[in-house]
Coordinates of C-alpha atoms and ligand atoms in Angstrom, one line a residue:
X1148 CA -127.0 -12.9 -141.5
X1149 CA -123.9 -12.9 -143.4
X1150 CA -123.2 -10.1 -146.0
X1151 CA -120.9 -10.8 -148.9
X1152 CA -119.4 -7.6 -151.2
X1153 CA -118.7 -8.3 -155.0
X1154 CA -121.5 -10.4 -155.0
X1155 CA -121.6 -11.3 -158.7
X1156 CA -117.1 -11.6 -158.9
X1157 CA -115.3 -14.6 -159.6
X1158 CA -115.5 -15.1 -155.8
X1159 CA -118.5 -13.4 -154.5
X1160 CA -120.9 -15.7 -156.5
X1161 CA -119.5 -18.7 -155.7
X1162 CA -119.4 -17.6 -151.8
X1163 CA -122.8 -16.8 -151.5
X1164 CA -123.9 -20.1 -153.5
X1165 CA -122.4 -22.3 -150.9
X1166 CA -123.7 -20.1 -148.1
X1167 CA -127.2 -20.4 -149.8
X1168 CA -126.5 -24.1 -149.8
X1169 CA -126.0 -24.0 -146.2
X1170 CA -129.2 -22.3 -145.2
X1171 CA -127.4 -19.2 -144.5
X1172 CA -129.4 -15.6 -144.8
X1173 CA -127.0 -14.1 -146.8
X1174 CA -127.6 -10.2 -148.3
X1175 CA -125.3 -9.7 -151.2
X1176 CA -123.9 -6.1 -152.1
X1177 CA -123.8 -5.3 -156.1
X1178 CA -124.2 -2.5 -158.4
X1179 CA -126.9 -3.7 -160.9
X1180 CA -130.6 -5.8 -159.4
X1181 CA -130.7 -7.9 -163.0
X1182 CA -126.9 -9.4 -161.9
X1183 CA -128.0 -9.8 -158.6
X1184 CA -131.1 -11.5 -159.6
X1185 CA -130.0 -15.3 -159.8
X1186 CA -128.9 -14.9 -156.2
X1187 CA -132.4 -13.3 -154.7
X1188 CA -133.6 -16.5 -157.2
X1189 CA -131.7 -18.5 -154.9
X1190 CA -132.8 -17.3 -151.6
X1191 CA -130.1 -14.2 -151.1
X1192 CA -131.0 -10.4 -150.3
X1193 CA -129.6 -7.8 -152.4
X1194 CA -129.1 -4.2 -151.1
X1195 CA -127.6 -2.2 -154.8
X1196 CA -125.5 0.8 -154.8
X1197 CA -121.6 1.7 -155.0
X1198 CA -118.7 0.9 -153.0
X1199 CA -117.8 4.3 -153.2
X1200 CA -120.7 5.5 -150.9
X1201 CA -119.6 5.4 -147.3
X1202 CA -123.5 5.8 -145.8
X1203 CA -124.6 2.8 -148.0
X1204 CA -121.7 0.6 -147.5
X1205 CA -122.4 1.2 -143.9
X1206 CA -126.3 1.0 -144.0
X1207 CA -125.6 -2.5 -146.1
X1208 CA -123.1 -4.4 -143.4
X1209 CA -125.5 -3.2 -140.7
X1210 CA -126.2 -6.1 -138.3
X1211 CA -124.7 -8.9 -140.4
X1212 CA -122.6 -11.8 -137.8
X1213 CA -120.4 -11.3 -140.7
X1214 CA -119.1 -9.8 -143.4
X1215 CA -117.6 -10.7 -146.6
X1216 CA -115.0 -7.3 -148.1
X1217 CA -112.9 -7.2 -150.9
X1218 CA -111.7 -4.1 -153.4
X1219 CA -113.7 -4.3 -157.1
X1220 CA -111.1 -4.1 -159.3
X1221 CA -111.4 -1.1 -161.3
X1222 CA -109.3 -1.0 -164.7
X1223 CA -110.9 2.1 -165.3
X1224 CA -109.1 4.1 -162.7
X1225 CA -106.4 6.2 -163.8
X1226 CA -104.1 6.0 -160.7
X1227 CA -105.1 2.6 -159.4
X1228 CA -103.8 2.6 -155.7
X1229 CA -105.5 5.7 -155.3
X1230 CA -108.9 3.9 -156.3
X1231 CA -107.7 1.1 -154.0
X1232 CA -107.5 3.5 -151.0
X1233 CA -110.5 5.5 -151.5
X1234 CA -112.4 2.3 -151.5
X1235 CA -110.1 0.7 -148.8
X1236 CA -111.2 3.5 -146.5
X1237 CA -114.6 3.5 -147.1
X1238 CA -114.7 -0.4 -146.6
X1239 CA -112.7 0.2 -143.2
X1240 CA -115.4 3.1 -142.2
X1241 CA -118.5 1.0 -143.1
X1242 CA -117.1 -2.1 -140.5
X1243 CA -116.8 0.6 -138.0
X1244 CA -120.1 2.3 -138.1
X1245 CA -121.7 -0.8 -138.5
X1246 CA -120.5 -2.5 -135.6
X1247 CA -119.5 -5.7 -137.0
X1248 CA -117.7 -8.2 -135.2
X1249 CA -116.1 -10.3 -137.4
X1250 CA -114.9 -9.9 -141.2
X1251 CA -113.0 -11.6 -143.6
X1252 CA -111.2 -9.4 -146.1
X1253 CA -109.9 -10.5 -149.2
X1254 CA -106.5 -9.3 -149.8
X1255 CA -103.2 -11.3 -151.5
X1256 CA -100.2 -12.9 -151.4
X1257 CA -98.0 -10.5 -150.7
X1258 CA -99.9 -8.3 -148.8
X1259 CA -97.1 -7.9 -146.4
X1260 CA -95.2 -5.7 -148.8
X1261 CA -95.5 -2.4 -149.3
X1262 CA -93.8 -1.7 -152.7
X1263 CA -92.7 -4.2 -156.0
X1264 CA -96.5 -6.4 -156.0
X1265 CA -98.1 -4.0 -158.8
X1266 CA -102.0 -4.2 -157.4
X1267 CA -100.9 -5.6 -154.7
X1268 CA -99.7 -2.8 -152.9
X1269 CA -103.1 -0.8 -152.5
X1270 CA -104.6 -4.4 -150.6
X1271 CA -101.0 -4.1 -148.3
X1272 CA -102.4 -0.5 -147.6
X1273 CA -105.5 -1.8 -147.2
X1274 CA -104.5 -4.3 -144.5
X1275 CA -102.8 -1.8 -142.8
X1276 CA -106.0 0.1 -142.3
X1277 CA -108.0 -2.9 -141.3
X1278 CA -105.3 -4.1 -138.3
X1279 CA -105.8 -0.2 -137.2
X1280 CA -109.7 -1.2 -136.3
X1281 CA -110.2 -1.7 -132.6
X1282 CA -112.2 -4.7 -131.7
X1283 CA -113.0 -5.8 -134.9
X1284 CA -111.6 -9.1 -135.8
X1285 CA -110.3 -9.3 -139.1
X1286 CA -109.0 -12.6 -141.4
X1287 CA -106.5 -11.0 -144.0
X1288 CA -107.5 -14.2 -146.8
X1289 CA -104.0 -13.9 -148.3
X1290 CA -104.5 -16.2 -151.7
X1291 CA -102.3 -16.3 -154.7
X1292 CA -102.5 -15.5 -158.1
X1293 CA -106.2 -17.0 -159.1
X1294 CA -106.3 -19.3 -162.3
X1295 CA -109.3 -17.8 -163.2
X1296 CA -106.5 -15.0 -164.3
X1297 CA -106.0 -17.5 -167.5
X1298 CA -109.0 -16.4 -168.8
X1299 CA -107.9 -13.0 -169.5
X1300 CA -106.0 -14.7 -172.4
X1301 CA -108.5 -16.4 -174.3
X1302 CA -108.9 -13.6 -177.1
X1303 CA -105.5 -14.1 -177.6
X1304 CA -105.8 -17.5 -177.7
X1305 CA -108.2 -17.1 -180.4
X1306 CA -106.6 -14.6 -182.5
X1307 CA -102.6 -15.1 -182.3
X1308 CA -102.9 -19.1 -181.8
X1309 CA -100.2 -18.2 -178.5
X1310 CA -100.9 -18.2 -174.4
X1311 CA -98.8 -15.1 -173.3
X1312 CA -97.4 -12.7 -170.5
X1313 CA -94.3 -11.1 -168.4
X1314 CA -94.4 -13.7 -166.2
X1315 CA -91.9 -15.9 -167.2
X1316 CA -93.0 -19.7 -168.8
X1317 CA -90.6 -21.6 -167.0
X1318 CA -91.6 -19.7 -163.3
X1319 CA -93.5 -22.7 -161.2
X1320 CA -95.6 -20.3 -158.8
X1321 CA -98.6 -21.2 -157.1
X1322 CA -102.3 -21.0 -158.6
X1323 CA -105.7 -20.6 -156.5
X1324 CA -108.9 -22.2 -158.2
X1325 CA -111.6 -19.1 -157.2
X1326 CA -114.1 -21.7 -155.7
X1327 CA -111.5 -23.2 -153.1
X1328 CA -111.2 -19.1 -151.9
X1329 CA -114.5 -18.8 -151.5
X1330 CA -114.5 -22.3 -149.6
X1331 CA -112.5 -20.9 -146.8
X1332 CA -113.8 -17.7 -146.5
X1333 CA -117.2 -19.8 -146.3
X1334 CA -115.8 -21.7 -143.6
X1335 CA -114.4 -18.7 -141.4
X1336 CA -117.9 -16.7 -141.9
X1337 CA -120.3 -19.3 -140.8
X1338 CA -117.2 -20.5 -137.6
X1339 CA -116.1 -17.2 -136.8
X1340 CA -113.1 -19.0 -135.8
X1341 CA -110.8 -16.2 -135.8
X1342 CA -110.0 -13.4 -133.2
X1343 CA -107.5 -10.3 -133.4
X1344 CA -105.8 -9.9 -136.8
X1345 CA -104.6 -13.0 -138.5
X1346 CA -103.4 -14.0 -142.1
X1347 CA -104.4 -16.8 -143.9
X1348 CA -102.6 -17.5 -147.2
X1349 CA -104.1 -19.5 -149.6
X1350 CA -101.8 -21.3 -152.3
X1351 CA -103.3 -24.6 -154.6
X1352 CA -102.2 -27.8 -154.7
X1353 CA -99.0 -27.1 -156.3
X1354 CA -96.5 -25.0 -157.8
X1355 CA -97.1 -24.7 -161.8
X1356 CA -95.5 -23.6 -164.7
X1357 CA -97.3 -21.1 -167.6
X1358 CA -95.4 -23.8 -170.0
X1359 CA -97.6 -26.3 -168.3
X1360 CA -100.4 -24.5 -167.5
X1361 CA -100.2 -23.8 -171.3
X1362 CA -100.3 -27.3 -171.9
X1363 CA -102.6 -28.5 -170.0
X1364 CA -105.3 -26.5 -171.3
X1365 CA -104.4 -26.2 -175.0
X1366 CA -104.8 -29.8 -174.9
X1367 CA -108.1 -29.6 -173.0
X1368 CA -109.3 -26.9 -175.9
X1369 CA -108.3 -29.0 -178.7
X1370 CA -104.7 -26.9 -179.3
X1371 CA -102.3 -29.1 -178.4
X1372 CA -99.5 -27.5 -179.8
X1373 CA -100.8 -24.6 -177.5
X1374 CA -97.3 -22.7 -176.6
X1375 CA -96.5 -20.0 -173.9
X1376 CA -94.9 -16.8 -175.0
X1377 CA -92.3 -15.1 -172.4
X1378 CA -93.4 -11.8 -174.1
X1379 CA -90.5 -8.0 -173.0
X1380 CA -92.1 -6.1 -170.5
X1381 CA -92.5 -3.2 -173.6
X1382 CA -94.6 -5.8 -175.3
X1383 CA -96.6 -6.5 -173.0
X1384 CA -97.8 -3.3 -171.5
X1385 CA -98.4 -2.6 -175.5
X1386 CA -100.4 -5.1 -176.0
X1387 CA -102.0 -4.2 -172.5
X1388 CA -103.0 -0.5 -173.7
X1389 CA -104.0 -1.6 -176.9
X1390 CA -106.5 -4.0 -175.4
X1391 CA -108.0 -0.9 -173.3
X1392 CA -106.2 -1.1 -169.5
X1393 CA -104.7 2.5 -168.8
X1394 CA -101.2 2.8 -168.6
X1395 CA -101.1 3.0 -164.4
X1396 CA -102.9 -1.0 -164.4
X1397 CA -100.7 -2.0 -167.1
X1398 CA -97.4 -0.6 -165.5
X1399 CA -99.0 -2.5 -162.1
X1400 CA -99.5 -5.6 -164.0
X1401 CA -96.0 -5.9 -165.2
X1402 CA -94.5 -4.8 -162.2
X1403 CA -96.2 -7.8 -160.1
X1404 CA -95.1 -9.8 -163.4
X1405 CA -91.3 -8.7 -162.1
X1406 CA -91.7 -9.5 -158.6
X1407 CA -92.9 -12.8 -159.2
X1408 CA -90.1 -13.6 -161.9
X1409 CA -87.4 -12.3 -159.0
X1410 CA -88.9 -14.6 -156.7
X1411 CA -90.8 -11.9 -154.4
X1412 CA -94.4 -13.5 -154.9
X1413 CA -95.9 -17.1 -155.2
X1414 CA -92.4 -19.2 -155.4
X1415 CA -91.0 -21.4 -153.2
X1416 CA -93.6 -21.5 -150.1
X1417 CA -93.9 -24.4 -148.2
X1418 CA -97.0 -25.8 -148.1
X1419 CA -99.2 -26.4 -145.4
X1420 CA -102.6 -28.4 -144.7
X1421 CA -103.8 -25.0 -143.9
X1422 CA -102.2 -23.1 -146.9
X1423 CA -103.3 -26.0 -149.4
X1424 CA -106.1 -25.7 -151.9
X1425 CA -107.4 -28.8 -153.4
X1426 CA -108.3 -28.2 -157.1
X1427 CA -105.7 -28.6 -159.4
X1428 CA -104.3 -27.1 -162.9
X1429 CA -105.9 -30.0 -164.5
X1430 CA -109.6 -30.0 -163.1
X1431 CA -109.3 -25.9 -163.9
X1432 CA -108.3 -27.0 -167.5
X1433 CA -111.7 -28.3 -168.0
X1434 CA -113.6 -25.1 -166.8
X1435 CA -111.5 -23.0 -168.8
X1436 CA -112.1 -25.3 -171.8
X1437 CA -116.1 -24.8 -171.4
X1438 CA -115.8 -21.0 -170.9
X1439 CA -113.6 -21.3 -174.3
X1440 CA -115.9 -22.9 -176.0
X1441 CA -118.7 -20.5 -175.0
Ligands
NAP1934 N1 -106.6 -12.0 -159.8 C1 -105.8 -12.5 -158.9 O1 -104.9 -13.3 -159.2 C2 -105.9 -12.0 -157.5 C3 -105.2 -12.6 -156.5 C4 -105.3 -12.2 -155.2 C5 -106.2 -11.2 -154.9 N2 -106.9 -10.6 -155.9 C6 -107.9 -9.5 -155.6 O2 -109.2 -10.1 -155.7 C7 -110.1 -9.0 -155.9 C8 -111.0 -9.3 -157.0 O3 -111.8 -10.4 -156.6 P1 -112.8 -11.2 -157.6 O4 -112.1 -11.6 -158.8 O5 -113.6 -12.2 -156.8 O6 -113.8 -10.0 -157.9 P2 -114.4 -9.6 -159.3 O7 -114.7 -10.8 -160.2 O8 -113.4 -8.5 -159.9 O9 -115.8 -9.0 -159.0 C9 -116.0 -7.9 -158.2 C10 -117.4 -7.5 -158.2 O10 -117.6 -6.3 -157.5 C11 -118.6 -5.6 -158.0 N3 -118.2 -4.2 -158.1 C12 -117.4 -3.6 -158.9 N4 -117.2 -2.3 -158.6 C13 -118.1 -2.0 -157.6 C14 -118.4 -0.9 -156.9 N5 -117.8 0.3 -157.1 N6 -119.3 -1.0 -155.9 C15 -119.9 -2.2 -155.6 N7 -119.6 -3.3 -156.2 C16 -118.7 -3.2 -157.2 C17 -118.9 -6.1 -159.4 O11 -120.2 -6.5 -159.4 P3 -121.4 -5.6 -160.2 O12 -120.7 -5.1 -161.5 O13 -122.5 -6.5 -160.3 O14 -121.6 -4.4 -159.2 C18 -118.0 -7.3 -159.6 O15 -118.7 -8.5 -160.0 C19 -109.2 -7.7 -156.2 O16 -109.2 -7.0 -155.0 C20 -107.9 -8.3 -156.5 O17 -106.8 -7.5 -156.2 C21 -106.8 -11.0 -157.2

């Protein structure tokens, strides 16, 4: 039995899908039965409750071959690494108790550095903990920034007629579909191919622009005049308080917006067959035009 947190995230849901597809028992961790409920239609056992209760996070992992972790995000939380760690060591308690053998844990590019990444730093801390567990083995899924991330823009879309961010338009960097993450980590649960603590970085087909990205979908949308705006990083934790983020996951967001402009994050990696993703900016495009659409 494979167990898979964040059951009904961007990655979660398609992981346990393909597990389903593959005959897999596969009990799926979320906070709410009715979101869970087109899983259990599908075969899956839920277990609901919170990520921040040790005993049930524990109680849930308990004689799974393998287990599925990640950190919710939580744009609630006023000091966001804090959240992180809380969570983080609640995650790395529950694999203990539980006795699990093997575990792939969803963490980020740039999960080697400590300090720069914005919410990157609290899966760093995270990774830390994990490669502190003694005979546990642990794959670190290292994947870049997810395009699924364009969606966040799509009120913006709407109501400015502009695409948007820090990040720099002219910055190629690389972009992860969600469903080739979830591929992998499907992969490495149902193998357990992976002893010790190892990194697997995850990075698309190619490096792409915002300008393009821009492009590409305000064409697929019916905008073709669709235009990416390099917006001052004043602006754009404004405009990230306004739309409801506290100021901590605003000040993150910007800071990883920095790191990747300077060239800490996502640019210039060599790509690998191992590192490579298949789905590109332009399949993507037509996803994000039917979410668009509604
Ligand atoms: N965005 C990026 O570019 C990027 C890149 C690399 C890594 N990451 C990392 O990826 C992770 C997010 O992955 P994702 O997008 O697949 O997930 P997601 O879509 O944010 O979904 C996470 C799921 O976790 C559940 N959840 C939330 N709080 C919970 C809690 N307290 N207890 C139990 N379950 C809870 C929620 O389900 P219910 O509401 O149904 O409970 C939610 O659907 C973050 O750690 C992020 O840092 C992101």
């Amino acid at each position: 039995m494979i167990v898979i947190m964040g059951a009904t995230g961007n990655i979660g849901a398609k992981l346990t899908k393909l597990l389903l597809e593959k005959d897999q028992k596969v009990r799926v961790i979320g906070r709410s039965q009715e979101r869970l409920q087109g899983l259990v239609d599908q075969g899956a056992e839920a277990v609901i409750g919170d990520a921040a209760d040790p005993d049930f996070l524990a109680g849930a992992f308990k004689g799974a071959a393998a287990v599925y972790t990640m950190i919710p995000t939580n744009y609630a939380a006023p000091d966001y690494r804090q959240y992180q760690n809380e969570i983080g060591k609640f995650i790395t308690a529950a694999i203990e108790k539980s006795g699990v053998s093997h575990v792939v844990s969803l963490s980020s590019l740039g999960g080697h550095l400590p300090d720069k990444t914005g919410p990157i730093k609290g899966l760093h801390d995270q990774e830390q903990r994990h490669n502190r567990l003694v005979g546990v083995n642990i794959l670190h899924l290292r994947p870049t920034f997810f395009m699924e991330n364009l969606f966040t823009n799509i009120d913006m879309i709407k109501n400015m007629g502009i695409n948007g961010g820090h990040i720099r338009g002219d910055l190629a960097f690389a972009m992860t579909a969600t469903g080739d993450i979830a591929q992998v980590a499907m992969g490495h649960l149902l193998e357990r191919d992976f002893s010790g603590k190892i990194v697997r970085e995850l990075l698309g087909p190619r490096d792409v622009t915002l300008n393009e990205a821009t492009r590409i979908i305000g064409e697929k949308i019916g905008k073709p005049e669709l235009k990416y705006v390099d917006f001052s990083r004043q602006d754009y934790v404004n405009g990230l308080t306004q739309a409801g983020l506290t100021e901590d996951m605003a000040d993150l967001l910007a800071e990883m917006s920095a790191g990747m402009n300077d060239g800490l994050l996502g640019t210039g990696l060599t790509r690998t067959p191992e590192n490579t993703t298949p789905t590109t900016i332009e399949q993507f495009a037509d996803i994000f035009a039917q979410v668009y659409k509604g």
